[in-house]
Short mmCIF file of C-alpha atoms and ligand atoms in Angstrom, two decimals:
data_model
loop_
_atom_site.label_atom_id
_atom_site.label_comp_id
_atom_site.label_asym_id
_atom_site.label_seq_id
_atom_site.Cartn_x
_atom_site.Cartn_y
_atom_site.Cartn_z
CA UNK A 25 -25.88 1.79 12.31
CA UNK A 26 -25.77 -1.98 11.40
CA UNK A 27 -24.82 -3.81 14.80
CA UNK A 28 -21.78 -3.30 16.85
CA UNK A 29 -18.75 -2.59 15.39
CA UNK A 30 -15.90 -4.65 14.81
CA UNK A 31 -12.49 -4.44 17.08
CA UNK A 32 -8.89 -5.86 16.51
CA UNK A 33 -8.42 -8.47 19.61
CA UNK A 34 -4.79 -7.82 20.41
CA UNK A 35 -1.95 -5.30 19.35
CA UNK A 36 -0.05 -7.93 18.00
CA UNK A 37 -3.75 -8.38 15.57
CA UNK A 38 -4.22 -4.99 14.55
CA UNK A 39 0.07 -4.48 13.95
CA UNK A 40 -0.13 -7.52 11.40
CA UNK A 41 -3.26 -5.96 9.86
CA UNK A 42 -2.07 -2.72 9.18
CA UNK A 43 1.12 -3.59 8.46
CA UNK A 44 -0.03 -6.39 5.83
CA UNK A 45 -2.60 -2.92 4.23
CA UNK A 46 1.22 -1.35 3.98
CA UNK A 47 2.98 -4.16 2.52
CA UNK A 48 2.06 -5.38 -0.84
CA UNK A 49 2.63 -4.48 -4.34
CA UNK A 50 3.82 -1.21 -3.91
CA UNK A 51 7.02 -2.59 -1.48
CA UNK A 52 7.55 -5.99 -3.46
CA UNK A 53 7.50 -4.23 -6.71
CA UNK A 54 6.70 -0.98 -7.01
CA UNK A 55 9.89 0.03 -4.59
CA UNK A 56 12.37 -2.41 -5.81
CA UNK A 57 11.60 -1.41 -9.79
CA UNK A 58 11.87 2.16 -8.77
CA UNK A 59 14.98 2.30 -6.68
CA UNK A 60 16.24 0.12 -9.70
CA UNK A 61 15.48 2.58 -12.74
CA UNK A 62 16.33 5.83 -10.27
CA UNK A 63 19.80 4.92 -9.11
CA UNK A 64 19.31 2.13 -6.49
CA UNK A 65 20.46 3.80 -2.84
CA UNK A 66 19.93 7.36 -4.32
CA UNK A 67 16.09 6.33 -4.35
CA UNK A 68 16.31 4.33 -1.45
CA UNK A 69 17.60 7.30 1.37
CA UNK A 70 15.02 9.50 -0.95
CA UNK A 71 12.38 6.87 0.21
CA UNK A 72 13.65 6.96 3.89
CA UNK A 73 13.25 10.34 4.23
CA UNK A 74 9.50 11.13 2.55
CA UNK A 75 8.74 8.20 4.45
CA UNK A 76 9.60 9.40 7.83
CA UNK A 77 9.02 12.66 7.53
CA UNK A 78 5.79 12.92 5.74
CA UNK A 79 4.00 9.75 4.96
CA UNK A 80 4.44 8.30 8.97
CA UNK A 81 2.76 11.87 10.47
CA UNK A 82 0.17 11.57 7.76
CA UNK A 83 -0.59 8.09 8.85
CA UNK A 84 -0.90 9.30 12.63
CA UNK A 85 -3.41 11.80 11.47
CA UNK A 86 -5.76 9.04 9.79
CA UNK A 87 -5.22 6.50 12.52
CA UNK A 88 -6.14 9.31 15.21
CA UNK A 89 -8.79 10.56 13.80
CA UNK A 90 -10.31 6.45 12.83
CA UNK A 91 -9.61 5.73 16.46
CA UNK A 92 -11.66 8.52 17.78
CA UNK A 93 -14.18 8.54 16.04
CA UNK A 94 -15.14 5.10 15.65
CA UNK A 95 -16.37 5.05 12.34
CA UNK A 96 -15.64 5.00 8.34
CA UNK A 97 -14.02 7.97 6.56
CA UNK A 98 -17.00 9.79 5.57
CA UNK A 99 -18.70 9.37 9.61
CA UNK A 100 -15.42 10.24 11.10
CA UNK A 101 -14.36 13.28 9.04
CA UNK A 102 -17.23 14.78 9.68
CA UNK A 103 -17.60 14.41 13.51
CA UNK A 104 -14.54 16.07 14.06
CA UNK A 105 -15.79 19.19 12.03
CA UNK A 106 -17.78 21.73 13.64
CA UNK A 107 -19.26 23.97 10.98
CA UNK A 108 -21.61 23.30 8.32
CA UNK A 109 -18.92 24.22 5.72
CA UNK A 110 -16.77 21.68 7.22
CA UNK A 111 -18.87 19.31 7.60
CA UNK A 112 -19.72 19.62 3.95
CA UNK A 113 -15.77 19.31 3.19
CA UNK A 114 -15.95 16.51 5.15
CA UNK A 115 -18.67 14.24 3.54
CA UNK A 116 -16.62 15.45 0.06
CA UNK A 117 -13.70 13.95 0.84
CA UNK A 118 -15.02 11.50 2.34
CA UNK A 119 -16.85 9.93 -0.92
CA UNK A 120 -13.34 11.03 -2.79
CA UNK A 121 -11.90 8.70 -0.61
CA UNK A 122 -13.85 5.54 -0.90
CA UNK A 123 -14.06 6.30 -4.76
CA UNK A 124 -10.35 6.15 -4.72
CA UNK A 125 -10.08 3.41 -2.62
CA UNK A 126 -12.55 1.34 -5.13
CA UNK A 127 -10.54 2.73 -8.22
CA UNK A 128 -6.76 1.61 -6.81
CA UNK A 129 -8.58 -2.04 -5.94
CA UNK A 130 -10.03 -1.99 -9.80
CA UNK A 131 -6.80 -1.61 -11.19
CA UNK A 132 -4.70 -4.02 -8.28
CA UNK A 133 -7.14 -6.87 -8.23
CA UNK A 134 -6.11 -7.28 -12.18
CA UNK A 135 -2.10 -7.04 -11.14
CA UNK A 136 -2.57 -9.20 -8.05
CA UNK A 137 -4.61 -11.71 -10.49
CA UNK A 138 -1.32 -11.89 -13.04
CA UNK A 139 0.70 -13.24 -9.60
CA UNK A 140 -1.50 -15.89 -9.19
CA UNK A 141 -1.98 -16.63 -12.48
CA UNK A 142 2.53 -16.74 -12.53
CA UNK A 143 2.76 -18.61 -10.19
CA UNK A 144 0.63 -21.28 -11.79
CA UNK A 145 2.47 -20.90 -15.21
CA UNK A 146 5.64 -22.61 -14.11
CA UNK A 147 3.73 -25.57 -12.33
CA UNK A 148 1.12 -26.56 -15.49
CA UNK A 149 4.37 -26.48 -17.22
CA UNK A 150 6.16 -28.95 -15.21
CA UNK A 151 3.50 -31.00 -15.56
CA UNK A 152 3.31 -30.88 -18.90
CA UNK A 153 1.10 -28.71 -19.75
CA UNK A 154 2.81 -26.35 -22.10
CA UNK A 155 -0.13 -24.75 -24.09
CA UNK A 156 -1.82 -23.81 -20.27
CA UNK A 157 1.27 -22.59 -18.85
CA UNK A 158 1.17 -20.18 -22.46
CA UNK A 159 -1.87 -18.95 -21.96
CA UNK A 160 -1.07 -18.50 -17.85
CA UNK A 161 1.69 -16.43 -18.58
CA UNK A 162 0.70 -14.58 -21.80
CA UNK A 163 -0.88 -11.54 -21.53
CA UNK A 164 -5.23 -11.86 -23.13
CA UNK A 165 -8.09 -10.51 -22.00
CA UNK A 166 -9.70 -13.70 -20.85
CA UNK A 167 -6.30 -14.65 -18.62
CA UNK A 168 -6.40 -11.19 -17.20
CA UNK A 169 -10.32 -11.24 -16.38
CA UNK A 170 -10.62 -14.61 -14.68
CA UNK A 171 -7.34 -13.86 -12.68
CA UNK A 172 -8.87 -10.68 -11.54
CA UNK A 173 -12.32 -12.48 -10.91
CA UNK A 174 -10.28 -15.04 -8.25
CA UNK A 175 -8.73 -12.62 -6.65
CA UNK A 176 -11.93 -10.23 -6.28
CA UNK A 177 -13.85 -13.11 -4.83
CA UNK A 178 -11.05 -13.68 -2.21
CA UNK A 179 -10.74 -10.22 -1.14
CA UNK A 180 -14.24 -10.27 -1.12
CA UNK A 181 -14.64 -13.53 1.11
CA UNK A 182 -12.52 -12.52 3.83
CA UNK A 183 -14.10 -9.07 4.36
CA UNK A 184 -17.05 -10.81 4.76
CA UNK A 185 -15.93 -12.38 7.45
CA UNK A 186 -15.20 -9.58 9.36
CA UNK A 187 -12.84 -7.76 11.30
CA UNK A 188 -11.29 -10.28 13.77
CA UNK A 189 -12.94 -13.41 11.86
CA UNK A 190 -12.27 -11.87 8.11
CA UNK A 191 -8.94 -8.82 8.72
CA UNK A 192 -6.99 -10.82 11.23
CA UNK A 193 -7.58 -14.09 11.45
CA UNK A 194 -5.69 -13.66 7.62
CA UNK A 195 -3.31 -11.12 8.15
CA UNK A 196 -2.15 -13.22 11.04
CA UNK A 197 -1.80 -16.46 8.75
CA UNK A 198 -0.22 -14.68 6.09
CA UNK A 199 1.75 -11.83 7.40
CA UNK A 200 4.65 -14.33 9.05
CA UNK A 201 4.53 -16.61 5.77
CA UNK A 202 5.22 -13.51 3.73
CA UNK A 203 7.96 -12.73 5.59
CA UNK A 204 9.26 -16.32 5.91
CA UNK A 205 9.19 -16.29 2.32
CA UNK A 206 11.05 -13.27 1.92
CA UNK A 207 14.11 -13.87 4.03
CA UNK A 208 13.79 -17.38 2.18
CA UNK A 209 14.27 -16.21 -1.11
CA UNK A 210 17.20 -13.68 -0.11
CA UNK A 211 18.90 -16.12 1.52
CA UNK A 212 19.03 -17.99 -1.44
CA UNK A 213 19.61 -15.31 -3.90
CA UNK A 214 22.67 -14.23 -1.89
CA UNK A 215 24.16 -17.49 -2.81
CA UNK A 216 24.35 -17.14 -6.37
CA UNK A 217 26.73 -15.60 -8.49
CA UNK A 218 26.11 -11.95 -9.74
CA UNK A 219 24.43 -11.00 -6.34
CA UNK A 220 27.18 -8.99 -4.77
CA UNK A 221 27.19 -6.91 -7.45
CA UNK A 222 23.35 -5.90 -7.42
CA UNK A 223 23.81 -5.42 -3.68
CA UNK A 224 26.53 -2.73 -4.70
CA UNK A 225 24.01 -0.81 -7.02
CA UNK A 226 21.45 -0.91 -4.23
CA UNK A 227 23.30 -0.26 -1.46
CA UNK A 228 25.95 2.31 -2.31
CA UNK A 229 24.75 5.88 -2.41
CA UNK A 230 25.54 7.79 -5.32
CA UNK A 231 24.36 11.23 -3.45
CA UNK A 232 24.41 13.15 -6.28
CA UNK A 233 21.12 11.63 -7.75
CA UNK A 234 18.91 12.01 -4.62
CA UNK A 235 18.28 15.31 -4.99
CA UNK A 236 16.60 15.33 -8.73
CA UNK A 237 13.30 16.76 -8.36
CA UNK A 238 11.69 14.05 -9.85
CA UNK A 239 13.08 11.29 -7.79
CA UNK A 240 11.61 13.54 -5.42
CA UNK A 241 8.15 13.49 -6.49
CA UNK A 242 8.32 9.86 -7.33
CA UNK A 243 9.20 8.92 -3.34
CA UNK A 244 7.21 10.39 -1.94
CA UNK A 245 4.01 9.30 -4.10
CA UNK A 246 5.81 5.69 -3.37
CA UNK A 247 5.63 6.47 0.20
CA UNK A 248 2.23 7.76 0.43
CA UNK A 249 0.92 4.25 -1.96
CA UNK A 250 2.72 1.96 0.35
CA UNK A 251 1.61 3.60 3.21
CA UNK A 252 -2.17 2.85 1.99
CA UNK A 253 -2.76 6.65 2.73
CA UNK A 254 -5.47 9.29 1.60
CA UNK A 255 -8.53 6.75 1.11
CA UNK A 256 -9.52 5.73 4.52
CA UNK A 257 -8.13 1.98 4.45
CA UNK A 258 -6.03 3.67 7.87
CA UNK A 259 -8.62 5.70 9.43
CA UNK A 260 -11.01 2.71 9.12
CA UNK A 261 -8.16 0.18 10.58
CA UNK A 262 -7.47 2.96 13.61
CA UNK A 263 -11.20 2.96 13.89
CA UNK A 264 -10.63 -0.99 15.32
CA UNK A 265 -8.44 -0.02 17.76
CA UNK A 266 -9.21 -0.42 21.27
CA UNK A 267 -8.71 2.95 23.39
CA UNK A 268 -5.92 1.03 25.63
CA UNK A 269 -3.59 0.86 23.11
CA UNK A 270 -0.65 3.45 22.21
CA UNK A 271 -1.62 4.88 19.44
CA UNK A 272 1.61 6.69 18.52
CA UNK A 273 3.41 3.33 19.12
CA UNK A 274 1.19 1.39 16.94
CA UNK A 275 2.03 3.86 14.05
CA UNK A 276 5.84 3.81 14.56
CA UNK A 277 5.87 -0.15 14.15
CA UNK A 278 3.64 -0.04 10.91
CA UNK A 279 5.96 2.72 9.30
CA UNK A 280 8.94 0.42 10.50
CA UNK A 281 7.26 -3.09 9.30
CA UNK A 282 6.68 -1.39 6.13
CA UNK A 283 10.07 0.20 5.30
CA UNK A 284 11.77 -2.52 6.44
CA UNK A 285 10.07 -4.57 3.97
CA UNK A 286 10.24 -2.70 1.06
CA UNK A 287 13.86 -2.42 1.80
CA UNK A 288 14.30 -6.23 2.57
CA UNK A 289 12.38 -6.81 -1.26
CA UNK A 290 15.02 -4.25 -2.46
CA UNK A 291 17.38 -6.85 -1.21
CA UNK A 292 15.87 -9.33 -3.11
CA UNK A 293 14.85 -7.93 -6.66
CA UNK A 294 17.71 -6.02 -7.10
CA UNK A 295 20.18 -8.64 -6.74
CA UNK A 296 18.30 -11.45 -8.81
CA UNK A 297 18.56 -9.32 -11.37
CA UNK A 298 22.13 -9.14 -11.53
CA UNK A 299 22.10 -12.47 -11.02
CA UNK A 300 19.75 -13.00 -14.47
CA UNK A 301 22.19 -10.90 -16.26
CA UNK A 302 25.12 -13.37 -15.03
CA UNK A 303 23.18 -16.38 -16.27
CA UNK A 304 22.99 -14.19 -19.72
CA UNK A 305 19.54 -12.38 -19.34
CA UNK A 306 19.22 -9.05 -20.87
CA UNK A 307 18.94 -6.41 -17.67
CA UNK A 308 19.67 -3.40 -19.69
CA UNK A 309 16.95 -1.43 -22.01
CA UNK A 310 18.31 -0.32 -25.80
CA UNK A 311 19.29 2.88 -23.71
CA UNK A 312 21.13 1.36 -21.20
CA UNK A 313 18.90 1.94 -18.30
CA UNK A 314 18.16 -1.08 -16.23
CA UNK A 315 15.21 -2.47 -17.14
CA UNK A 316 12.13 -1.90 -14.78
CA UNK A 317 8.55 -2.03 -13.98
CA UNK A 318 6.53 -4.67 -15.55
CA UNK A 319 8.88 -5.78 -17.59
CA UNK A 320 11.24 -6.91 -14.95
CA UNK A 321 8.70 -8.58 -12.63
CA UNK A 322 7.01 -10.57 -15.11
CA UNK A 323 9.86 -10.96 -18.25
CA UNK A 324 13.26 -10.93 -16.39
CA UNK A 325 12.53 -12.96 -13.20
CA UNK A 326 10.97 -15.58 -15.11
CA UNK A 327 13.43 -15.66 -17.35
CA UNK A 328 15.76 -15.93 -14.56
CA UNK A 329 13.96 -19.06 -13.00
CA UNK A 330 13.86 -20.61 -16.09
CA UNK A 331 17.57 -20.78 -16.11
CA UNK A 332 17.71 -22.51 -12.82
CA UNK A 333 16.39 -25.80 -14.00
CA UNK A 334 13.72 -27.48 -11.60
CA UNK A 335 15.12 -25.45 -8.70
CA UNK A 336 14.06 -22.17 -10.67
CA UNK A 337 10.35 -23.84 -10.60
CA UNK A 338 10.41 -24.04 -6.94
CA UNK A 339 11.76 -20.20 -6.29
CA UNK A 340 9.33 -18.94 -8.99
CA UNK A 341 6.32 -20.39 -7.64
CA UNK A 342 7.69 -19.10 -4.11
CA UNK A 343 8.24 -15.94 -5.79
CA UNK A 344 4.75 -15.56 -7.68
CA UNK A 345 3.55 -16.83 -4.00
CA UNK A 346 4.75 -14.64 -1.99
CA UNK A 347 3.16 -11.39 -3.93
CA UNK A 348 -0.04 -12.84 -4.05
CA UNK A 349 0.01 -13.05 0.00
CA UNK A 350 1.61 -9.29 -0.25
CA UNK A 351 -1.25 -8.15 -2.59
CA UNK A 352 -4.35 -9.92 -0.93
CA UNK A 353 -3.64 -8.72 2.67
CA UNK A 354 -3.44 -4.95 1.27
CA UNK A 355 -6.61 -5.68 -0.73
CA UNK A 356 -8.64 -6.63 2.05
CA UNK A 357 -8.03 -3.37 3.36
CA UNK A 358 -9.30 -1.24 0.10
CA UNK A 359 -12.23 -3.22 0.18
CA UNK A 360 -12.76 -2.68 3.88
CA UNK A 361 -13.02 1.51 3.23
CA UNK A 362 -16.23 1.54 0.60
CA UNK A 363 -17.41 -1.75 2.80
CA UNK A 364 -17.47 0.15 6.61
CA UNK A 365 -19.45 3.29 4.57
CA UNK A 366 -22.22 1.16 3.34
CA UNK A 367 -22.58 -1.23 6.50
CA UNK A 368 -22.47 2.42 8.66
CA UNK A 369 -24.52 4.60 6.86
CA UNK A 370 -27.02 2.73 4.38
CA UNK A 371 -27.05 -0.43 7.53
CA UNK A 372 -26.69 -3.42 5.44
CA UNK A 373 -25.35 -6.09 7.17
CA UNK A 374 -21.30 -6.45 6.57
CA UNK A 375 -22.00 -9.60 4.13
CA UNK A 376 -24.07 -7.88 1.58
CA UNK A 377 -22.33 -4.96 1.90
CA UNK A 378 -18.92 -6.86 0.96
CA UNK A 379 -20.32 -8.69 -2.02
CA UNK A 380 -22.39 -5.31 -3.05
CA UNK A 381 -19.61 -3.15 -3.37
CA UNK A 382 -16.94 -6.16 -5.16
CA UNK A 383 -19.69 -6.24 -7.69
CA UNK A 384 -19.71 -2.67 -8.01
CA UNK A 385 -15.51 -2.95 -8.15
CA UNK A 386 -14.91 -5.84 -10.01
CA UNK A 387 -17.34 -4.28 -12.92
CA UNK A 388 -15.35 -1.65 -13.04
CA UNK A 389 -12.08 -3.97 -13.18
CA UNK A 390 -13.97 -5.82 -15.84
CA UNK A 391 -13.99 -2.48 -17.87
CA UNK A 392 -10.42 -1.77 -17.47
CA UNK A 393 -9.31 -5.03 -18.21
CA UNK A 394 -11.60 -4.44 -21.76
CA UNK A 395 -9.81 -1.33 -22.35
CA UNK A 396 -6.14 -2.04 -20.93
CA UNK A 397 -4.69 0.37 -23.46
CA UNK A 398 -6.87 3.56 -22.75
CA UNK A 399 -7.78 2.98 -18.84
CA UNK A 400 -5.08 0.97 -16.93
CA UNK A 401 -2.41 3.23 -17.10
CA UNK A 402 -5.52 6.07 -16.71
CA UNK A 403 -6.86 5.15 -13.53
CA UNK A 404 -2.94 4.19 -11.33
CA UNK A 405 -2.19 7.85 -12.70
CA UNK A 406 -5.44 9.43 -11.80
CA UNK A 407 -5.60 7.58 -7.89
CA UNK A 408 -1.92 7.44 -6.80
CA UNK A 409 -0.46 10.28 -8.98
CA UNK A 410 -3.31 12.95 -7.95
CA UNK A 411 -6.17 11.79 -5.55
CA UNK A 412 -3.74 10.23 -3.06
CA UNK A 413 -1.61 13.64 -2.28
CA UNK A 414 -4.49 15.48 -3.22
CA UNK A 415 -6.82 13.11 0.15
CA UNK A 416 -3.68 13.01 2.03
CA UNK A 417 -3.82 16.80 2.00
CA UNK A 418 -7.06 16.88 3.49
CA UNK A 419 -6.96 14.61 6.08
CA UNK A 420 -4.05 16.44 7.13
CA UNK A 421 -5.99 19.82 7.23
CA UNK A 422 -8.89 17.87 9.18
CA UNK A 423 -6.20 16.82 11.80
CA UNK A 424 -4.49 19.88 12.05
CA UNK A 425 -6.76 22.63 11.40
CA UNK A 426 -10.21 21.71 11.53
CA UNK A 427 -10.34 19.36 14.83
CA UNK A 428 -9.76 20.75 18.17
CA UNK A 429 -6.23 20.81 19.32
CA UNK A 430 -7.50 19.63 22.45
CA UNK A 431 -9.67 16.33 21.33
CA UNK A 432 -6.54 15.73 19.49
CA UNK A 433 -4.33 15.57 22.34
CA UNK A 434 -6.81 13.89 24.66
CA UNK A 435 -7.82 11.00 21.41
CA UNK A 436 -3.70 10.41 21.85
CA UNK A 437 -3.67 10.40 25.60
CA UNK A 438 -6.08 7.34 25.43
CA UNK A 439 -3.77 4.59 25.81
CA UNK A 440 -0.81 6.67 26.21
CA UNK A 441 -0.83 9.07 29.60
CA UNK A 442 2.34 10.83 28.94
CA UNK A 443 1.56 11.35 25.74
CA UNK A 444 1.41 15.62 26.49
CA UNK A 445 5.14 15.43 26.97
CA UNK A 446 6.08 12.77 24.59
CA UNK A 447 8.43 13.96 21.84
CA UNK A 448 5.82 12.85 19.82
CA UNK A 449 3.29 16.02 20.93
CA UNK A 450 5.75 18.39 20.94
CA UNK A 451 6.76 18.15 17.17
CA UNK A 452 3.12 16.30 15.39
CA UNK A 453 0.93 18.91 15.79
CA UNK A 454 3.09 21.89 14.06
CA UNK A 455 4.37 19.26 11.83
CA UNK A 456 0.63 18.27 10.49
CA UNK A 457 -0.63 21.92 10.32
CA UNK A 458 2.58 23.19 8.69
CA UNK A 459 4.79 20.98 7.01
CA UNK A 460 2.82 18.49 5.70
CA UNK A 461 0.35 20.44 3.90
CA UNK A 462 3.19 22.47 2.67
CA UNK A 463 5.68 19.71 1.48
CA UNK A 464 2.78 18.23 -0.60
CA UNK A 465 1.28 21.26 -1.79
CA UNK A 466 4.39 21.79 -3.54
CA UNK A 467 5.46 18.43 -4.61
CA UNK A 468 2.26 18.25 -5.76
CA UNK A 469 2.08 21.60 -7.45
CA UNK A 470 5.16 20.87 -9.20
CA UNK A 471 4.29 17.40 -10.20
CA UNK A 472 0.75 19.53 -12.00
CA UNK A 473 2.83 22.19 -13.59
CA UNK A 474 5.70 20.38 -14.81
N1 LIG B 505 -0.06 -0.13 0.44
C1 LIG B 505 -0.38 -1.21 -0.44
C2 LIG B 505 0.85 -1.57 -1.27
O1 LIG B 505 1.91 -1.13 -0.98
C3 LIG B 505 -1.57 -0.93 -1.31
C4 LIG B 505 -2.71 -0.29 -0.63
C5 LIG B 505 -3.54 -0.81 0.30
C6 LIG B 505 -3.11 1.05 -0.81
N2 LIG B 505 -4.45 0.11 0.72
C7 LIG B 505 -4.20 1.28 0.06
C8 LIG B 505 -2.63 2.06 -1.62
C9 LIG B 505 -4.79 2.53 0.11
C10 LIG B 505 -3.26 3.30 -1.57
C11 LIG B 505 -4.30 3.53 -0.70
O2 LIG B 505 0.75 -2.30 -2.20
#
């Protein structure tokens, strides 16, 4: 082992890191897009409820587990094994972890590289600089590979600073200013004509829809990617927790911070764009479906500014801002899993290891970004669509089946005496074994077969 190992300094430190691994893309775009192309509030209670009732034990399970063992994913799944079998489970899921934590960054650094590289598009062209603020906004391979290079070497810089130096001295800047943002942006939004109406979509259950199989499957693999579960970015942040603290606690406010976000962006996206189709934007495919994904974050909204005049420059670089901040606090924490492996195991010290392992990652985003047809769309599926259930699985076995009932219970008790007859003890530990494993196996299952 390479040193001591890092710890959060306060609560109020590790809530804002965790909570800034939970909220990026996935809330600011990913949930917005989707509740917008699957019905609006039938994906939202959907999200709610997969949420709650499976993504928020699942993230107790990694954050237990980090805590007690005090180490990365591959260390800490294995102490809590006790046979060689499991031990050799352990170690396997372990690597499957980090390799899917370096995989999701490959393919995020080159999405979080377009938001910087938008909100720059809209100020070159203010100033002028029309042929720039082309080639900013309009998609190439060079555009897309230095974006992705910035961003890299950002993430990259602030995980070599550490955990309380690199993790939280940011997350503490940027987490408020994110949110600051945010409510920002609604606020104004609200104000403009068209918004009621996207509020209405969003807001107003139509039942009915919730319970389509593949809305289904699609919140909960939302829920488990804005979670940041399955790859050890969790366990490694629990691992930084001091054994004072409330572990159970801490998990309820990240689950919280993070819904509430995704719901507040909700709040935000949906609305704007019925305020783009008042100002004459198209909002509807050829089919009539609302339009969604990509096209909506980087076609529709800009389109939308652009029909605000100079105010629309100010909101879009706000915009373009704010899911930068989203997508570089959640990066950090990718980076972090593969990063607390190497400086554990192989004992490099945590500088090398963090510009070692970006290398490693931002070759592989190089390659993607050289094949954007045949890989981008590739690697999202293969990570979030089957390694994430597939990890979250796992760790839920480790926590339910394959540790002691007993370390459980006294890992919990650690910061939380009562903890044997919290409501939290009496329903978690059935709930992990049982349900969990279950509910995915079976989402997951169906997801594979049909
Ligand atoms: N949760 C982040 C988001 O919503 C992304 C993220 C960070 C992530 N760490 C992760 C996703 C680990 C999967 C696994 O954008």
């Amino acid at each position: 082992m390479a040193g001591t190992r890092g710890e959060f300094s306060s609560r109020l430190g590790f809530i804002l890191a965790a909570s800034g691994s939970a909220v990026g893309l996935g809330n600011i775009w990913g949930f917005p897009t989707q509740a917008a192309s699957n019905g609006g509030a039938a994906f939202l209670l959907m999200y709610l409820l997969m949420a709650f009732l499976l993504a928020y034990p699942a993230l107790m399970a990694e954050l237990i587990i980090g805590r007690h063992a005090k180490a990365n994913i591959v260390s800490a799944l294995r102490q809590v094994s006790n046979t060689t079998f499991s031990r050799f489970v352990a170690s396997l899921s372990g690597f499957a972890g980090i390799i899917t934590a370096s995989l999701i960054l490959a393919f995020y650094a080159i999405v979080a590289g377009w938001m910087i590289a938008f909100a720059a598009g809209p100020v070159m062209g203010a100033a002028g600089q029309e042929e720039v603020a082309g080639w900013l906004t309009g998609f190439g391979h060079g555009r897309n590979l230095a974006f992705m290079l910035i961003f890299m070497l950002m993430t990259c810089l602030i995980i070599s600073g550490g955990v309380q130096q690199g993790i939280e001295k940011w997350s503490t800047r940027l987490m408020p200013l994110l949110i600051i943002i945010l409510l920002a942006l609604i606020a104004y939004v609200m104000t403009l004509p068209g918004a009621m109406q996207g509020i209405k979509v969003y807001l107003l259950p139509d039942f009915g829809r919730s319970f389509n199989f593949q809305l289904i499957v699609n919140a909960l693999g939302q829920a488990f990617f804005s979670l940041s579960l399955g790859v050890g970015t969790m366990l490694v942040y629990g691992s930084y927790v001091s054994k004072t603290e409330n572990i159970a606690s801490l998990g309820r406010a990240i689950t919280l911070i993070d819904i509430g976000i995704a719901v507040l962006a909700g709040l935000l996206i949906i609305p704007a764009m019925y305020v783009a189709q008042h100002n004459g934007v198209e909002i509807f495919d050829a089919a009539g479906k609302l339009i969604g994904e990509d096209t909506l974050i980087f076609t529709v909204l800009p389109a939308l500014f652009s029909t605000m005049g100079d105010t629309g420059i100010v909101v879009g670089v706000a915009f373009f801002v704010l899911m930068t901040i989203a997508a570089l606090t959640s990066s950090i924490s990718l980076l972090e899993s593969p990063v607390s492996y190497v400086t554990e195991v192989h004992g490099l010290s945590r500088r090398a290891a963090a510009f070692l392992v970006s290398a490693v990652i931002t070759l592989i985003s190089a390659i993607i970004v050289f094949n954007f047809g045949d890989l981008f769309v590739f690697v999202i599926t293969l990570t979030t669509r089957y390694a994430q259930p597939l990890l979250g699985l796992m760790l839920c076995l480790f926590a339910g089946w394959i540790w002691h009932r007993n370390h459980v219970l006294e890992e919990i008790k650690a910061g939380f005496e009562s903890a044997e007859q919290s409501f939290f003890w009496r329903i978690w530990p059935a709930y992990i074994r049982y349900v969990c494993p279950v509910v995915i196996l079976t989402v997951f299952g169906q997801k594979v077969l049909g």
